[in-house]
Amino acid sequence: MGGDLFFEENSLYSCTVQAEELDRLKKQEGENPSNNWDIPNGLKLALCCFFLGSIYKMQSGTEDAKYSFLAHICYKKDNHKNLEEIISSFILDIDQAICGESPVTKQKEALKYLSEAYKELSKTALNLPSFNQLIEELKPELQSVRPKVINANNPDKELKYSPGMNILVGGNRLGRGVTIDGLMVTYYLRDAKQKTMDTVHQHARMFGYRQELLDVTRLFLPQHILEDFRAIHEADEGMRQAIGDDPNNIQITPVWVGPTLKATRSNVLNLAAINAFIPGSHIFPRDPLWKASEIRKDVEELDKLLASYDSIGEKGEYHEVEIDFLIKILSYIKSHYWPGYPWQDDRVKDLLVQMKTQDISTGRLNVVRGKTGKGLELTRQEPSGWGGFGFINARVLNKPKTEYPKVPTLLLMYEKGENEERWDNQPLYLPTLILPKNKFVFMFNYSEVAEELEDDIDFQD
């Protein structure tokens, strides 16, 4: 199981949690004598899925079979210790509730989360026993389950497991170079503003050869981190497709990397600063300028430039235009660069310039102004809040990707930009660029100068 299982759109194996769960977990510091921990709902559901999934698999597994839950939220040891206490508290609450040893309100709350977990697992585990049967079998097992912290304070080089359920909490030691035995449920909240693709990909402990656990396997993570993983997965798959299956017949064109790239220092290539636009993918600015004082003049120029490209119907017409015209349009659409994402205004225009060297001289333009022609009513999101499709949806992307796969397509969503939708009462054009599926990959360097990198293969926290 790999990226195609977890990171495809509408995956049944990925569950999103609220981004603020990370802050809620990290702010709980020190001793908590009353054991009154703040346990976020996403963590509760993840643990309940693990409890029920493990009990289900124990019915057909061997006595010494191991089933694991991985919680990976950050690299700090203090947070690992607190998370251990938080999870231990929740295990105790569930144990007492299902055994009838807690107040009725707590019993109802526990059964609510277990019921939600049962419903979640039922999406893929088609032969689950009844809910009541699983709860009865969970009672004697849960009493012996305790989370284990795995970090630099742990002297064991090899992870130690107990038969049955294992809950692992940790940081860098669990982030790379480790295979988790019987991993079923992963709770992943580790975040970074600037993400290094190879490092983040190494955090994908949920990958592996565990088909027998597939139906109860789940990944819990915030939407914006899911989008990061999805982008890395798409880049990886796109690169493989571009290279092809025959190593003796690789038809990929040598890449353009930009004039300011210093590829290496004496012993390290700065991979953290290199990224690529992948054939057939779509890109959009995460942080477009939207304030009236910043964009009014540019929008007025675009109104003139696009006057003859009025939409026909709600979805608009796909006009064949010169690449230079697409470049001119984009010169009037500006955004702030958002770290970790490929759209950067000058870079995207360079991309179109380079396509001309690949004998791509024309593209498609689609201007969508809504049913009335007066604009759409999309609500503005913070940069990390835009989903993988950005300003549009999967259905809108299907037509150009299917009908015009060999040329770039620029989709412009003309928005009313009203205050009610968190804009500035200023109309604006929001762009999405669909790249052709040709066999070339446009690579670029994030920085103007090469950076000195520390070797990051480090198991210490």
Short mmCIF file of C-alpha atoms in Angstrom, two decimals:
data_model
loop_
_atom_site.label_atom_id
_atom_site.label_comp_id
_atom_site.label_asym_id
_atom_site.label_seq_id
_atom_site.Cartn_x
_atom_site.Cartn_y
_atom_site.Cartn_z
CA MET A 1 0.00 0.00 0.00
CA GLY A 2 1.35 3.40 -0.97
CA GLY A 3 0.47 6.91 -1.99
CA ASP A 4 -2.23 5.87 -4.44
CA LEU A 5 -4.15 4.31 -1.53
CA PHE A 6 -3.99 7.24 0.89
CA PHE A 7 -3.59 10.33 -1.26
CA GLU A 8 -5.95 9.90 -4.20
CA GLU A 9 -8.99 12.18 -4.10
CA ASN A 10 -11.81 10.83 -1.92
CA SER A 11 -9.65 8.04 -0.47
CA LEU A 12 -11.53 5.84 1.99
CA TYR A 13 -8.34 5.29 3.96
CA SER A 14 -7.55 8.92 4.87
CA CYS A 15 -9.53 10.83 7.50
CA THR A 16 -9.04 14.55 8.06
CA VAL A 17 -8.86 16.12 11.50
CA GLN A 18 -8.93 19.76 12.56
CA ALA A 19 -5.59 21.54 12.14
CA GLU A 20 -5.86 23.06 15.63
CA GLU A 21 -5.54 19.60 17.20
CA LEU A 22 -1.76 20.02 17.02
CA ASP A 23 -1.82 23.25 19.03
CA ARG A 24 -4.23 21.75 21.56
CA LEU A 25 -1.93 18.80 22.14
CA LYS A 26 1.29 20.83 22.26
CA LYS A 27 0.03 23.45 24.72
CA GLN A 28 -0.65 20.84 27.42
CA GLU A 29 2.56 20.89 29.42
CA GLY A 30 3.81 19.50 32.69
CA GLU A 31 1.96 17.55 35.34
CA ASN A 32 -1.79 17.11 35.34
CA PRO A 33 -2.71 15.72 38.79
CA SER A 34 -6.43 15.71 38.06
CA ASN A 35 -5.84 13.75 34.85
CA ASN A 36 -8.11 16.23 33.10
CA TRP A 37 -6.44 16.20 29.68
CA ASP A 38 -7.81 17.89 26.59
CA ILE A 39 -8.22 15.06 24.05
CA PRO A 40 -9.12 16.27 20.52
CA ASN A 41 -11.92 14.49 18.66
CA GLY A 42 -9.68 13.37 15.81
CA LEU A 43 -7.34 11.58 18.20
CA LYS A 44 -10.29 9.95 19.96
CA LEU A 45 -11.70 8.64 16.69
CA ALA A 46 -8.29 7.43 15.51
CA LEU A 47 -7.73 5.47 18.73
CA CYS A 48 -11.22 3.98 18.66
CA CYS A 49 -10.69 2.84 15.06
CA PHE A 50 -7.50 1.18 16.23
CA PHE A 51 -9.18 -0.56 19.19
CA LEU A 52 -12.01 -2.00 17.11
CA GLY A 53 -9.84 -2.83 14.11
CA SER A 54 -7.33 -4.66 16.28
CA ILE A 55 -10.00 -6.71 18.04
CA TYR A 56 -11.46 -7.64 14.65
CA LYS A 57 -8.09 -8.82 13.35
CA MET A 58 -7.28 -10.72 16.55
CA GLN A 59 -10.14 -13.08 15.78
CA SER A 60 -8.35 -14.50 12.76
CA GLY A 61 -4.72 -13.69 13.61
CA THR A 62 -2.15 -15.71 15.52
CA GLU A 63 -1.70 -15.32 19.27
CA ASP A 64 1.55 -13.43 18.88
CA ALA A 65 0.32 -11.11 16.08
CA LYS A 66 1.13 -7.44 16.60
CA TYR A 67 -1.06 -4.46 15.69
CA SER A 68 0.26 -0.92 15.93
CA PHE A 69 -0.98 2.65 16.26
CA LEU A 70 1.51 5.42 15.44
CA ALA A 71 1.16 8.98 16.78
CA HIS A 72 3.67 11.33 15.15
CA ILE A 73 2.99 15.00 15.92
CA CYS A 74 6.41 16.68 16.33
CA TYR A 75 10.04 16.10 17.31
CA LYS A 76 9.99 17.53 20.85
CA LYS A 77 10.37 15.01 23.69
CA ASP A 78 8.20 17.01 26.13
CA ASN A 79 5.29 16.76 23.72
CA HIS A 80 5.87 13.01 23.37
CA LYS A 81 5.61 12.57 27.14
CA ASN A 82 2.43 14.65 27.35
CA LEU A 83 0.86 12.78 24.44
CA GLU A 84 1.67 9.49 26.19
CA GLU A 85 -0.27 10.73 29.24
CA ILE A 86 -3.15 12.02 27.11
CA ILE A 87 -3.54 8.70 25.31
CA SER A 88 -3.23 6.73 28.56
CA SER A 89 -6.02 8.84 30.04
CA PHE A 90 -8.29 8.16 27.08
CA ILE A 91 -7.59 4.40 27.19
CA LEU A 92 -8.58 4.39 30.87
CA ASP A 93 -11.76 6.34 30.13
CA ILE A 94 -12.80 3.90 27.40
CA ASP A 95 -11.90 0.87 29.51
CA GLN A 96 -13.94 2.05 32.49
CA ALA A 97 -16.85 3.11 30.29
CA ILE A 98 -17.30 -0.17 28.41
CA CYS A 99 -16.97 -2.09 31.68
CA GLY A 100 -19.72 0.02 33.29
CA GLU A 101 -17.36 1.52 35.87
CA SER A 102 -17.84 5.20 34.97
CA PRO A 103 -20.78 7.62 35.16
CA VAL A 104 -23.54 7.11 32.60
CA THR A 105 -22.62 10.31 30.74
CA LYS A 106 -19.06 9.07 30.23
CA GLN A 107 -20.31 5.67 29.14
CA LYS A 108 -22.51 7.29 26.52
CA GLU A 109 -19.66 9.50 25.30
CA ALA A 110 -17.31 6.52 24.97
CA LEU A 111 -19.89 4.48 23.06
CA LYS A 112 -20.47 7.45 20.78
CA TYR A 113 -16.81 7.53 19.67
CA LEU A 114 -16.63 3.75 19.38
CA SER A 115 -19.80 3.79 17.30
CA GLU A 116 -18.34 6.46 15.00
CA ALA A 117 -15.20 4.33 14.64
CA TYR A 118 -17.30 1.27 13.81
CA LYS A 119 -19.12 3.26 11.14
CA GLU A 120 -15.80 4.49 9.72
CA LEU A 121 -14.28 1.00 9.53
CA SER A 122 -17.46 -0.38 7.96
CA LYS A 123 -16.68 1.64 4.82
CA THR A 124 -13.88 -0.79 3.94
CA ALA A 125 -14.15 -3.74 6.37
CA LEU A 126 -17.17 -5.47 4.91
CA ASN A 127 -17.16 -8.46 7.26
CA LEU A 128 -17.01 -6.70 10.61
CA PRO A 129 -18.73 -8.57 13.45
CA SER A 130 -21.51 -6.74 15.24
CA PHE A 131 -20.65 -3.66 17.24
CA ASN A 132 -21.72 -5.27 20.53
CA GLN A 133 -19.59 -8.35 19.85
CA LEU A 134 -16.48 -6.24 19.26
CA ILE A 135 -17.11 -4.24 22.44
CA GLU A 136 -17.41 -7.44 24.51
CA GLU A 137 -14.13 -8.76 23.10
CA LEU A 138 -12.43 -5.40 23.66
CA LYS A 139 -13.10 -5.39 27.42
CA PRO A 140 -10.38 -7.85 28.53
CA GLU A 141 -7.83 -6.60 25.99
CA LEU A 142 -7.87 -2.86 26.66
CA GLN A 143 -6.73 -3.14 30.28
CA SER A 144 -3.17 -4.08 29.31
CA VAL A 145 -2.66 -1.48 26.54
CA ARG A 146 -0.17 1.28 27.34
CA PRO A 147 1.44 3.76 24.91
CA LYS A 148 5.22 3.64 24.43
CA VAL A 149 7.35 6.71 23.74
CA ILE A 150 10.04 6.09 21.12
CA ASN A 151 12.59 8.90 20.92
CA ALA A 152 16.23 9.64 21.76
CA ASN A 153 15.53 8.97 25.46
CA ASN A 154 14.63 5.39 24.61
CA PRO A 155 17.80 3.25 24.73
CA ASP A 156 16.46 0.43 22.57
CA LYS A 157 17.72 0.52 19.00
CA GLU A 158 15.01 -1.92 17.93
CA LEU A 159 11.36 -1.28 18.63
CA LYS A 160 9.86 -3.71 21.14
CA TYR A 161 6.30 -4.89 20.68
CA SER A 162 3.80 -6.78 22.77
CA PRO A 163 1.41 -9.32 21.24
CA GLY A 164 -1.85 -7.58 20.42
CA MET A 165 -2.23 -3.79 20.51
CA ASN A 166 0.80 -1.46 20.51
CA ILE A 167 0.58 2.34 20.63
CA LEU A 168 3.78 4.15 19.63
CA VAL A 169 4.41 7.85 20.28
CA GLY A 170 7.52 9.53 18.97
CA GLY A 171 9.41 11.95 16.80
CA ASN A 172 12.42 11.63 14.53
CA ARG A 173 13.14 8.01 15.37
CA LEU A 174 9.71 7.09 14.03
CA GLY A 175 9.90 9.55 11.16
CA ARG A 176 12.34 7.81 8.85
CA GLY A 177 14.11 4.53 8.30
CA VAL A 178 11.76 2.51 10.52
CA THR A 179 9.19 -0.09 9.60
CA ILE A 180 6.31 -0.30 12.08
CA ASP A 181 5.14 -3.89 12.57
CA GLY A 182 1.44 -4.37 11.97
CA LEU A 183 0.78 -0.66 11.50
CA MET A 184 -2.96 -0.08 11.20
CA VAL A 185 -3.73 3.49 12.23
CA THR A 186 -1.49 6.53 11.88
CA TYR A 187 -2.20 9.87 13.57
CA TYR A 188 0.10 12.32 11.77
CA LEU A 189 0.19 16.00 12.68
CA ARG A 190 3.84 16.85 12.10
CA ASP A 191 3.97 20.09 10.14
CA ALA A 192 6.56 22.47 8.75
CA LYS A 193 6.17 25.73 6.85
CA GLN A 194 8.84 24.78 4.32
CA LYS A 195 8.53 21.11 3.52
CA THR A 196 11.39 19.11 2.08
CA MET A 197 9.83 16.55 -0.23
CA ASP A 198 12.20 13.66 0.41
CA THR A 199 12.04 14.12 4.19
CA VAL A 200 8.24 14.34 4.29
CA HIS A 201 7.99 11.29 2.04
CA GLN A 202 10.19 9.36 4.48
CA HIS A 203 7.59 10.11 7.16
CA ALA A 204 5.11 7.98 5.23
CA ARG A 205 5.28 5.09 7.68
CA MET A 206 1.75 4.17 6.62
CA PHE A 207 3.18 2.72 3.39
CA GLY A 208 4.10 -0.97 3.43
CA TYR A 209 3.22 -4.59 2.76
CA ARG A 210 0.22 -5.21 5.00
CA GLN A 211 -2.59 -6.25 2.70
CA GLU A 212 -4.14 -8.39 5.42
CA LEU A 213 -4.71 -5.21 7.45
CA LEU A 214 -5.80 -3.04 4.55
CA ASP A 215 -9.51 -3.00 5.36
CA VAL A 216 -8.91 -1.50 8.82
CA THR A 217 -5.96 0.72 7.90
CA ARG A 218 -6.49 4.45 8.39
CA LEU A 219 -4.46 7.67 8.19
CA PHE A 220 -5.64 10.63 10.30
CA LEU A 221 -4.17 14.04 9.47
CA PRO A 222 -5.18 17.70 8.86
CA GLN A 223 -6.39 18.68 5.40
CA HIS A 224 -3.41 20.91 4.60
CA ILE A 225 -0.91 18.16 5.45
CA LEU A 226 -2.94 15.71 3.37
CA GLU A 227 -2.62 18.14 0.46
CA ASP A 228 1.15 18.27 1.00
CA PHE A 229 1.41 14.48 0.88
CA ARG A 230 -0.87 14.43 -2.15
CA ALA A 231 1.32 16.93 -4.00
CA ILE A 232 4.41 14.85 -3.25
CA HIS A 233 2.63 11.71 -4.41
CA GLU A 234 1.50 13.37 -7.64
CA ALA A 235 5.02 14.66 -8.26
CA ASP A 236 6.45 11.20 -7.70
CA GLU A 237 3.91 9.50 -9.97
CA GLY A 238 4.23 12.20 -12.62
CA MET A 239 7.99 11.80 -12.69
CA ARG A 240 7.65 8.03 -13.09
CA GLN A 241 5.17 8.50 -15.94
CA ALA A 242 7.41 11.03 -17.62
CA ILE A 243 10.41 8.70 -17.46
CA GLY A 244 8.40 5.69 -18.64
CA ASP A 245 8.75 1.95 -18.06
CA ASP A 246 11.58 1.15 -20.47
CA PRO A 247 15.00 2.22 -19.14
CA ASN A 248 16.47 1.65 -22.59
CA ASN A 249 14.04 4.03 -24.23
CA ILE A 250 13.77 7.09 -21.99
CA GLN A 251 12.39 9.90 -24.11
CA ILE A 252 12.27 12.60 -21.47
CA THR A 253 13.85 15.88 -22.55
CA PRO A 254 16.75 17.23 -20.44
CA VAL A 255 15.31 19.65 -17.90
CA TRP A 256 15.73 23.40 -17.57
CA VAL A 257 16.78 24.31 -14.04
CA GLY A 258 17.23 28.07 -14.18
CA PRO A 259 20.33 30.24 -14.51
CA THR A 260 20.97 30.84 -10.80
CA LEU A 261 21.04 27.24 -9.59
CA LYS A 262 24.30 26.03 -8.10
CA ALA A 263 23.59 22.34 -8.13
CA THR A 264 25.91 21.24 -5.33
CA ARG A 265 28.40 22.20 -2.71
CA SER A 266 31.34 19.91 -2.12
CA ASN A 267 29.35 16.90 -0.95
CA VAL A 268 25.61 17.63 -0.93
CA LEU A 269 23.02 18.52 -3.57
CA ASN A 270 20.47 20.91 -2.10
CA LEU A 271 17.43 18.78 -2.88
CA ALA A 272 15.37 20.85 -0.47
CA ALA A 273 15.49 23.75 -2.92
CA ILE A 274 14.48 21.80 -6.03
CA ASN A 275 10.94 21.04 -7.15
CA ALA A 276 9.17 20.32 -10.42
CA PHE A 277 6.01 21.00 -12.40
CA ILE A 278 4.63 17.60 -13.28
CA PRO A 279 3.09 16.81 -16.69
CA GLY A 280 -0.71 16.75 -16.62
CA SER A 281 -0.99 18.38 -13.20
CA HIS A 282 -2.77 21.61 -12.32
CA ILE A 283 -1.34 24.50 -10.32
CA PHE A 284 -2.76 27.66 -8.76
CA PRO A 285 -1.57 30.46 -6.45
CA ARG A 286 -2.25 29.71 -2.80
CA ASP A 287 -2.12 33.38 -1.80
CA PRO A 288 -3.48 35.58 -4.62
CA LEU A 289 -3.53 39.33 -4.10
CA TRP A 290 -7.12 40.42 -3.42
CA LYS A 291 -7.16 43.82 -1.76
CA ALA A 292 -8.61 46.56 -3.96
CA SER A 293 -5.61 48.83 -3.52
CA GLU A 294 -3.32 46.07 -4.82
CA ILE A 295 -5.23 44.73 -7.80
CA ARG A 296 -7.74 47.34 -9.09
CA LYS A 297 -5.56 48.61 -11.95
CA ASP A 298 -4.54 45.10 -13.02
CA VAL A 299 -8.16 43.92 -13.04
CA GLU A 300 -9.13 46.89 -15.20
CA GLU A 301 -6.43 45.88 -17.70
CA LEU A 302 -7.63 42.30 -17.65
CA ASP A 303 -11.22 43.39 -18.23
CA LYS A 304 -10.06 45.08 -21.44
CA LEU A 305 -7.83 42.20 -22.45
CA LEU A 306 -10.52 39.57 -21.90
CA ALA A 307 -13.52 41.53 -23.16
CA SER A 308 -13.86 39.34 -26.26
CA TYR A 309 -13.56 36.13 -24.23
CA ASP A 310 -16.93 36.25 -22.53
CA SER A 311 -18.15 32.87 -21.38
CA ILE A 312 -20.76 30.98 -23.37
CA GLY A 313 -22.95 29.37 -20.76
CA GLU A 314 -21.98 28.84 -17.17
CA LYS A 315 -18.77 26.86 -17.84
CA GLY A 316 -17.35 29.07 -20.57
CA GLU A 317 -15.72 28.30 -23.91
CA TYR A 318 -12.19 26.97 -24.41
CA HIS A 319 -10.50 29.40 -26.79
CA GLU A 320 -7.32 28.52 -28.64
CA VAL A 321 -4.79 31.30 -27.99
CA GLU A 322 -1.07 31.94 -28.36
CA ILE A 323 1.20 31.03 -25.43
CA ASP A 324 2.35 34.65 -25.39
CA PHE A 325 -1.23 35.73 -24.73
CA LEU A 326 -1.42 33.45 -21.70
CA ILE A 327 1.84 34.95 -20.46
CA LYS A 328 0.44 38.46 -20.92
CA ILE A 329 -2.68 37.57 -18.93
CA LEU A 330 -0.63 36.18 -16.07
CA SER A 331 1.47 39.36 -15.96
CA TYR A 332 -1.65 41.11 -14.58
CA ILE A 333 -2.40 38.41 -11.97
CA LYS A 334 -0.17 38.61 -8.92
CA SER A 335 0.22 36.56 -5.77
CA HIS A 336 2.41 36.11 -2.73
CA TYR A 337 4.56 33.01 -2.85
CA TRP A 338 3.46 30.38 -0.33
CA PRO A 339 6.31 28.08 0.83
CA GLY A 340 6.17 24.49 -0.29
CA TYR A 341 3.89 25.02 -3.28
CA PRO A 342 5.09 25.36 -6.88
CA TRP A 343 3.19 28.47 -8.02
CA GLN A 344 5.36 31.56 -8.06
CA ASP A 345 4.34 34.26 -10.54
CA ASP A 346 7.58 34.65 -12.48
CA ARG A 347 8.26 30.93 -12.36
CA VAL A 348 4.91 30.10 -13.96
CA LYS A 349 5.50 32.59 -16.76
CA ASP A 350 8.95 31.05 -17.30
CA LEU A 351 7.26 27.67 -17.51
CA LEU A 352 5.12 28.87 -20.42
CA VAL A 353 8.16 30.40 -22.11
CA GLN A 354 9.98 27.08 -21.87
CA MET A 355 6.99 25.27 -23.40
CA LYS A 356 7.55 27.29 -26.53
CA THR A 357 10.98 25.64 -26.83
CA GLN A 358 9.17 22.30 -26.79
CA ASP A 359 7.14 23.26 -29.88
CA ILE A 360 4.05 24.17 -27.86
CA SER A 361 3.00 27.49 -29.36
CA THR A 362 -0.69 27.62 -28.43
CA GLY A 363 -2.85 26.81 -25.45
CA ARG A 364 -6.46 27.07 -24.29
CA LEU A 365 -8.15 29.85 -22.37
CA ASN A 366 -11.36 29.49 -20.42
CA VAL A 367 -12.93 32.48 -18.66
CA VAL A 368 -15.80 31.57 -16.34
CA ARG A 369 -18.02 34.42 -15.13
CA GLY A 370 -20.96 32.50 -13.68
CA LYS A 371 -24.57 32.10 -14.82
CA THR A 372 -25.30 35.83 -14.92
CA GLY A 373 -21.90 36.84 -16.29
CA LYS A 374 -21.40 39.12 -13.27
CA GLY A 375 -19.01 36.84 -11.46
CA LEU A 376 -18.79 33.86 -9.14
CA GLU A 377 -19.20 33.90 -5.37
CA LEU A 378 -16.30 31.85 -4.03
CA THR A 379 -15.36 32.38 -0.38
CA ARG A 380 -11.76 33.44 0.15
CA GLN A 381 -9.61 30.97 2.11
CA GLU A 382 -6.34 31.39 3.93
CA PRO A 383 -3.41 30.03 1.85
CA SER A 384 -3.34 26.69 3.66
CA GLY A 385 -7.13 26.38 3.44
CA TRP A 386 -7.46 25.85 -0.30
CA GLY A 387 -8.00 22.20 -1.15
CA GLY A 388 -6.17 20.30 -3.85
CA PHE A 389 -8.39 21.72 -6.58
CA GLY A 390 -8.05 25.30 -5.39
CA PHE A 391 -10.63 27.62 -6.92
CA ILE A 392 -12.41 24.90 -8.91
CA ASN A 393 -13.49 21.27 -8.55
CA ALA A 394 -12.56 17.94 -10.12
CA ARG A 395 -15.47 18.06 -12.57
CA VAL A 396 -14.25 21.35 -14.06
CA LEU A 397 -10.77 19.92 -14.57
CA ASN A 398 -11.93 16.81 -16.42
CA LYS A 399 -12.79 18.52 -19.74
CA PRO A 400 -9.49 20.31 -20.45
CA LYS A 401 -7.38 17.43 -19.13
CA THR A 402 -9.26 15.02 -21.36
CA GLU A 403 -9.82 17.10 -24.49
CA TYR A 404 -6.65 19.24 -24.58
CA PRO A 405 -3.92 17.06 -23.03
CA LYS A 406 -1.10 18.28 -25.28
CA VAL A 407 -1.33 22.00 -24.56
CA PRO A 408 -1.55 24.18 -21.42
CA THR A 409 -4.99 25.39 -20.40
CA LEU A 410 -5.52 28.54 -18.33
CA LEU A 411 -8.78 28.60 -16.38
CA LEU A 412 -9.81 32.04 -15.09
CA MET A 413 -12.53 32.23 -12.47
CA TYR A 414 -13.97 35.76 -12.45
CA GLU A 415 -15.05 36.44 -8.86
CA LYS A 416 -17.32 39.19 -7.59
CA GLY A 417 -14.96 39.61 -4.65
CA GLU A 418 -17.62 40.74 -2.18
CA ASN A 419 -17.00 41.50 1.49
CA GLU A 420 -19.48 38.81 2.49
CA GLU A 421 -17.13 36.24 0.95
CA ARG A 422 -14.09 37.67 2.80
CA TRP A 423 -12.77 39.68 -0.17
CA ASP A 424 -12.51 43.49 -0.51
CA ASN A 425 -15.52 44.38 -2.67
CA GLN A 426 -13.18 44.19 -5.66
CA PRO A 427 -13.72 41.77 -8.56
CA LEU A 428 -10.72 39.63 -9.42
CA TYR A 429 -9.56 36.78 -11.66
CA LEU A 430 -8.35 33.58 -10.01
CA PRO A 431 -6.13 31.42 -12.27
CA THR A 432 -5.58 27.67 -12.53
CA LEU A 433 -3.05 26.40 -15.05
CA ILE A 434 -3.31 22.83 -16.36
CA LEU A 435 -0.03 21.54 -17.72
CA PRO A 436 0.22 19.42 -20.87
CA LYS A 437 0.94 15.71 -20.51
CA ASN A 438 3.99 15.87 -22.75
CA LYS A 439 7.07 13.93 -21.73
CA PHE A 440 9.07 16.71 -20.17
CA VAL A 441 9.36 17.91 -16.61
CA PHE A 442 10.05 21.54 -15.77
CA MET A 443 12.32 21.68 -12.72
CA PHE A 444 13.16 24.79 -10.73
CA ASN A 445 15.17 26.03 -7.79
CA TYR A 446 13.39 27.63 -4.82
CA SER A 447 16.31 29.83 -3.83
CA GLU A 448 18.51 32.31 -5.66
CA VAL A 449 21.67 30.95 -4.04
CA ALA A 450 22.65 27.48 -2.94
CA GLU A 451 22.21 26.84 0.76
CA GLU A 452 24.58 24.97 3.01
CA LEU A 453 22.59 21.98 4.26
CA GLU A 454 23.09 19.89 7.34
CA ASP A 455 22.88 16.16 6.69
CA ASP A 456 19.36 15.33 7.81
CA ILE A 457 19.65 11.58 8.26
CA ASP A 458 19.63 11.88 12.04
CA PHE A 459 17.73 9.66 14.42
CA GLN A 460 18.27 11.94 17.40
CA ASP A 461 15.47 14.24 18.57
#
